Amino acid sequence: MARARQERAEITRQAILDGAATAFDLSGFEGTSLSDVVKNAGVTKGALYFHFPSKEALARVLMDEQIQVREHVPTIEDPGLQTVIDLTHQMAHGLRSNIRIRAGIRLVIEFGSFTHPDPTPYDAWIDTCHSCLTPAQQRGDIFPSLDVQELSTLLVGAFTGIQVTSYVRTRREDLHARVTDLWKFLLPSIVPPERMNRFIPTGTPETDPPALTH
C-alpha cells in the first residue's frame, strides 16, 4: 500500500512538472500562474502545494533539470573537446524535443536577466566545459596558449545566444545547423591543425539524443 501511494505521488509530481513546463514554455515565469499549472497538469491545487510550495520552487526544479545532459560526463572515460561538441548537440536536441528542457532554459534566461540575476546554471555549464577542455588541452587538442576557463565561458555564452536567436528566427528548426556553424568557425582557432581531423562539428554519430527525452 505504501509503495502504491508513493508511485501515485510520483506520477502526480511528474504531471505537475509537465504542466508547469508547458505553461512556462508558453508564457515564461511572470506570465504563468499556479492556476495555469493546475489546469495543464490536471491536478488540484492541494496536490500541487503538497509537492511544491510555490511557483518559484517549480521553476527551480525545471531549471535544475535542464542540465541533465551533463550528468553522464563524469562517467566518460576520456572527456575532451568532442564531449563538449556532443553536449551542445544533445542540448540542441533537447530544446527541440523536450518541453521540460525548453522550459528550463527559458527560465534560466529569465532568472539570469537583470531583474532576477542568477548565474548558477551558467556557472554549472562553464564548470562542465572546463572539466572536459582541461584534459583536452593537456592532450594537445587545444592550443596551450589558450585560457580554458575563458574558452568555457565563451562557449556557454555563444550557445546561449545561438539558441535564443534560433528560437526567434525559426523556432529552433535550424538549431543543429547553427551549432555546427559555431564549431566549424571555432575549431580552427582553438585546435592545432594536425589535430583537426579528430573532431566532428556535427557531433559524433554514436551520440544518443533520445536519452534526453522525459
Tab-separated table of C-alpha atoms in Angstrom:
chain	number	residue	atom	x	y	z
A	1	MET	CA	0.000	0.000	0.000
A	2	ALA	CA	2.752	2.444	0.944
A	3	ARG	CA	4.616	1.695	-2.275
A	4	ALA	CA	1.457	2.220	-4.325
A	5	ARG	CA	0.916	5.594	-2.631
A	6	GLN	CA	4.496	6.582	-3.361
A	7	GLU	CA	4.105	5.618	-7.010
A	8	ARG	CA	0.891	7.623	-7.319
A	9	ALA	CA	2.546	10.585	-5.629
A	10	GLU	CA	5.464	10.431	-8.071
A	11	ILE	CA	3.085	10.223	-11.042
A	12	THR	CA	1.303	13.309	-9.725
A	13	ARG	CA	4.603	15.128	-9.192
A	14	GLN	CA	5.725	14.411	-12.735
A	15	ALA	CA	2.349	15.539	-14.097
A	16	ILE	CA	2.723	18.817	-12.216
A	17	LEU	CA	6.209	19.351	-13.632
A	18	ASP	CA	4.954	18.604	-17.147
A	19	GLY	CA	2.070	21.026	-16.660
A	20	ALA	CA	4.399	23.691	-15.308
A	21	ALA	CA	6.817	23.165	-18.192
A	22	THR	CA	4.005	23.653	-20.704
A	23	ALA	CA	2.946	26.891	-19.020
A	24	PHE	CA	6.463	28.283	-18.520
A	25	ASP	CA	7.477	27.417	-22.087
A	26	LEU	CA	4.463	29.306	-23.403
A	27	SER	CA	4.303	32.294	-21.074
A	28	GLY	CA	7.502	32.498	-19.042
A	29	PHE	CA	7.751	32.814	-15.283
A	30	GLU	CA	5.923	36.100	-14.803
A	31	GLY	CA	3.191	35.175	-17.288
A	32	THR	CA	2.393	31.835	-15.628
A	33	SER	CA	0.028	31.403	-12.701
A	34	LEU	CA	-0.377	28.365	-10.495
A	35	SER	CA	-3.890	28.073	-11.923
A	36	ASP	CA	-2.275	27.588	-15.348
A	37	VAL	CA	-0.101	24.816	-13.922
A	38	VAL	CA	-3.049	23.086	-12.247
A	39	LYS	CA	-5.075	23.252	-15.458
A	40	ASN	CA	-2.287	21.839	-17.599
A	41	ALA	CA	-1.403	19.126	-15.085
A	42	GLY	CA	-4.974	18.028	-14.397
A	43	VAL	CA	-4.485	18.090	-10.627
A	44	THR	CA	-5.918	20.034	-7.710
A	45	LYS	CA	-4.182	22.988	-6.104
A	46	GLY	CA	-3.920	20.938	-2.951
A	47	ALA	CA	-1.931	18.292	-4.831
A	48	LEU	CA	0.307	20.969	-6.295
A	49	TYR	CA	1.046	22.527	-2.897
A	50	PHE	CA	1.713	19.079	-1.429
A	51	HIS	CA	4.663	18.693	-3.823
A	52	PHE	CA	5.736	22.297	-4.451
A	53	PRO	CA	5.296	25.193	-2.014
A	54	SER	CA	5.474	27.911	-4.672
A	55	LYS	CA	5.770	28.771	-8.343
A	56	GLU	CA	9.450	29.544	-7.810
A	57	ALA	CA	10.025	26.063	-6.368
A	58	LEU	CA	8.562	24.585	-9.555
A	59	ALA	CA	10.769	26.829	-11.659
A	60	ARG	CA	13.879	25.836	-9.727
A	61	VAL	CA	13.275	22.138	-10.311
A	62	LEU	CA	12.840	22.694	-14.043
A	63	MET	CA	15.964	24.859	-14.186
A	64	ASP	CA	17.914	22.109	-12.454
A	65	GLU	CA	16.568	19.540	-14.920
A	66	GLN	CA	17.809	21.436	-17.959
A	67	ILE	CA	21.369	20.483	-17.108
A	68	GLN	CA	20.614	16.744	-17.097
A	69	VAL	CA	22.565	16.375	-20.345
A	70	ARG	CA	25.801	16.897	-18.469
A	71	GLU	CA	25.119	14.334	-15.736
A	72	HIS	CA	26.809	11.466	-17.594
A	73	VAL	CA	30.043	13.426	-18.205
A	74	PRO	CA	31.792	12.095	-15.056
A	75	THR	CA	31.261	8.533	-16.347
A	76	ILE	CA	33.001	9.213	-19.685
A	77	GLU	CA	36.390	7.562	-19.724
A	78	ASP	CA	38.261	10.311	-21.586
A	79	PRO	CA	36.184	13.510	-21.717
A	80	GLY	CA	37.517	16.122	-24.079
A	81	LEU	CA	36.682	18.600	-26.788
A	82	GLN	CA	34.422	16.196	-28.704
A	83	THR	CA	32.499	15.651	-25.478
A	84	VAL	CA	31.676	19.366	-25.376
A	85	ILE	CA	30.724	19.369	-29.065
A	86	ASP	CA	28.388	16.434	-28.454
A	87	LEU	CA	26.886	18.096	-25.365
A	88	THR	CA	25.920	21.170	-27.380
A	89	HIS	CA	24.173	18.996	-29.953
A	90	GLN	CA	22.468	16.960	-27.244
A	91	MET	CA	21.211	20.157	-25.672
A	92	ALA	CA	20.037	21.339	-29.092
A	93	HIS	CA	18.104	18.095	-29.462
A	94	GLY	CA	16.607	18.500	-26.006
A	95	LEU	CA	15.489	22.041	-26.779
A	96	ARG	CA	13.679	20.783	-29.863
A	97	SER	CA	12.135	17.636	-28.393
A	98	ASN	CA	11.731	18.010	-24.615
A	99	ILE	CA	9.373	20.651	-23.281
A	100	ARG	CA	10.845	20.433	-19.791
A	101	ILE	CA	14.297	21.280	-21.119
A	102	ARG	CA	12.816	24.126	-23.188
A	103	ALA	CA	11.001	25.487	-20.158
A	104	GLY	CA	14.103	25.117	-18.011
A	105	ILE	CA	16.230	27.028	-20.496
A	106	ARG	CA	13.648	29.798	-20.790
A	107	LEU	CA	13.569	30.094	-17.018
A	108	VAL	CA	17.364	30.122	-16.804
A	109	ILE	CA	17.456	33.028	-19.245
A	110	GLU	CA	14.695	34.889	-17.380
A	111	PHE	CA	16.275	34.301	-13.972
A	112	GLY	CA	19.634	35.312	-15.403
A	113	SER	CA	18.261	38.655	-16.543
A	114	PHE	CA	18.908	41.983	-14.880
A	115	THR	CA	15.642	41.628	-12.958
A	116	HIS	CA	16.414	38.264	-11.320
A	117	PRO	CA	20.162	37.707	-11.814
A	118	ASP	CA	21.224	34.155	-11.027
A	119	PRO	CA	24.468	32.916	-12.601
A	120	THR	CA	24.285	29.438	-11.036
A	121	PRO	CA	23.087	27.468	-14.103
A	122	TYR	CA	25.591	29.231	-16.352
A	123	ASP	CA	28.408	28.585	-13.887
A	124	ALA	CA	27.460	24.901	-13.782
A	125	TRP	CA	27.716	24.639	-17.564
A	126	ILE	CA	31.002	26.549	-17.589
A	127	ASP	CA	32.389	24.135	-14.993
A	128	THR	CA	31.292	21.175	-17.119
A	129	CYS	CA	33.013	22.578	-20.200
A	130	HIS	CA	36.121	23.326	-18.158
A	131	SER	CA	36.257	19.756	-16.827
A	132	CYS	CA	36.256	18.441	-20.411
A	133	LEU	CA	38.504	21.014	-22.057
A	134	THR	CA	41.264	20.858	-19.435
A	135	PRO	CA	42.268	17.260	-20.267
A	136	ALA	CA	41.800	18.070	-23.960
A	137	GLN	CA	44.392	20.815	-23.670
A	138	GLN	CA	46.719	18.521	-21.731
A	139	ARG	CA	46.482	16.011	-24.606
A	140	GLY	CA	47.394	18.677	-27.137
A	141	ASP	CA	43.918	19.029	-28.669
A	142	ILE	CA	43.691	22.727	-27.716
A	143	PHE	CA	46.382	25.346	-28.181
A	144	PRO	CA	48.419	25.568	-24.934
A	145	SER	CA	48.305	29.371	-25.026
A	146	LEU	CA	44.529	29.455	-24.577
A	147	ASP	CA	42.858	30.010	-21.214
A	148	VAL	CA	40.451	27.082	-20.828
A	149	GLN	CA	38.270	28.949	-18.319
A	150	GLU	CA	37.822	31.834	-20.737
A	151	LEU	CA	37.092	29.395	-23.587
A	152	SER	CA	34.486	27.600	-21.481
A	153	THR	CA	32.802	30.890	-20.625
A	154	LEU	CA	32.783	31.885	-24.292
A	155	LEU	CA	31.213	28.589	-25.360
A	156	VAL	CA	28.377	28.814	-22.850
A	157	GLY	CA	27.656	32.402	-23.856
A	158	ALA	CA	27.824	31.567	-27.557
A	159	PHE	CA	25.472	28.600	-27.260
A	160	THR	CA	23.003	30.632	-25.200
A	161	GLY	CA	22.918	33.358	-27.828
A	162	ILE	CA	22.681	30.899	-30.708
A	163	GLN	CA	19.728	29.018	-29.279
A	164	VAL	CA	17.849	32.240	-28.472
A	165	THR	CA	18.431	33.566	-31.987
A	166	SER	CA	17.404	30.233	-33.491
A	167	TYR	CA	14.208	30.252	-31.425
A	168	VAL	CA	13.276	33.760	-32.502
A	169	ARG	CA	14.071	33.206	-36.183
A	170	THR	CA	12.997	29.605	-36.835
A	171	ARG	CA	11.541	28.198	-33.593
A	172	ARG	CA	14.849	26.283	-33.363
A	173	GLU	CA	14.336	24.415	-36.635
A	174	ASP	CA	17.861	25.405	-37.655
A	175	LEU	CA	19.472	24.969	-34.239
A	176	HIS	CA	21.638	21.952	-35.090
A	177	ALA	CA	22.908	23.724	-38.205
A	178	ARG	CA	23.765	26.856	-36.242
A	179	VAL	CA	25.552	24.826	-33.531
A	180	THR	CA	27.514	23.087	-36.281
A	181	ASP	CA	28.433	26.504	-37.693
A	182	LEU	CA	29.710	27.528	-34.264
A	183	TRP	CA	32.130	24.621	-34.210
A	184	LYS	CA	33.159	24.942	-37.854
A	185	PHE	CA	34.241	28.515	-37.254
A	186	LEU	CA	35.642	27.994	-33.764
A	187	LEU	CA	37.640	24.780	-34.093
A	188	PRO	CA	40.389	26.191	-36.362
A	189	SER	CA	41.072	28.931	-33.822
A	190	ILE	CA	41.440	26.615	-30.829
A	191	VAL	CA	42.738	23.299	-32.247
A	192	PRO	CA	46.236	22.756	-33.701
A	193	PRO	CA	45.995	21.967	-37.446
A	194	GLU	CA	47.423	18.460	-37.052
A	195	ARG	CA	44.643	17.563	-34.583
A	196	MET	CA	41.685	18.956	-36.528
A	197	ASN	CA	40.677	15.645	-38.112
A	198	ARG	CA	39.930	14.251	-34.653
A	199	PHE	CA	36.774	16.337	-34.231
A	200	ILE	CA	33.306	16.220	-35.800
A	201	PRO	CA	31.491	19.598	-35.717
A	202	THR	CA	28.122	17.912	-36.293
A	203	GLY	CA	28.569	15.668	-33.247
A	204	THR	CA	29.505	12.007	-33.144
A	205	PRO	CA	27.046	9.542	-34.731
A	206	GLU	CA	27.112	7.489	-31.525
A	207	THR	CA	25.533	10.348	-29.563
A	208	ASP	CA	22.145	9.194	-28.278
A	209	PRO	CA	19.761	12.194	-28.241
A	210	PRO	CA	16.620	10.197	-27.265
A	211	ALA	CA	18.150	9.694	-23.804
A	212	LEU	CA	17.282	13.321	-23.135
A	213	THR	CA	13.557	12.903	-23.521
A	214	HIS	CA	11.452	12.629	-20.390
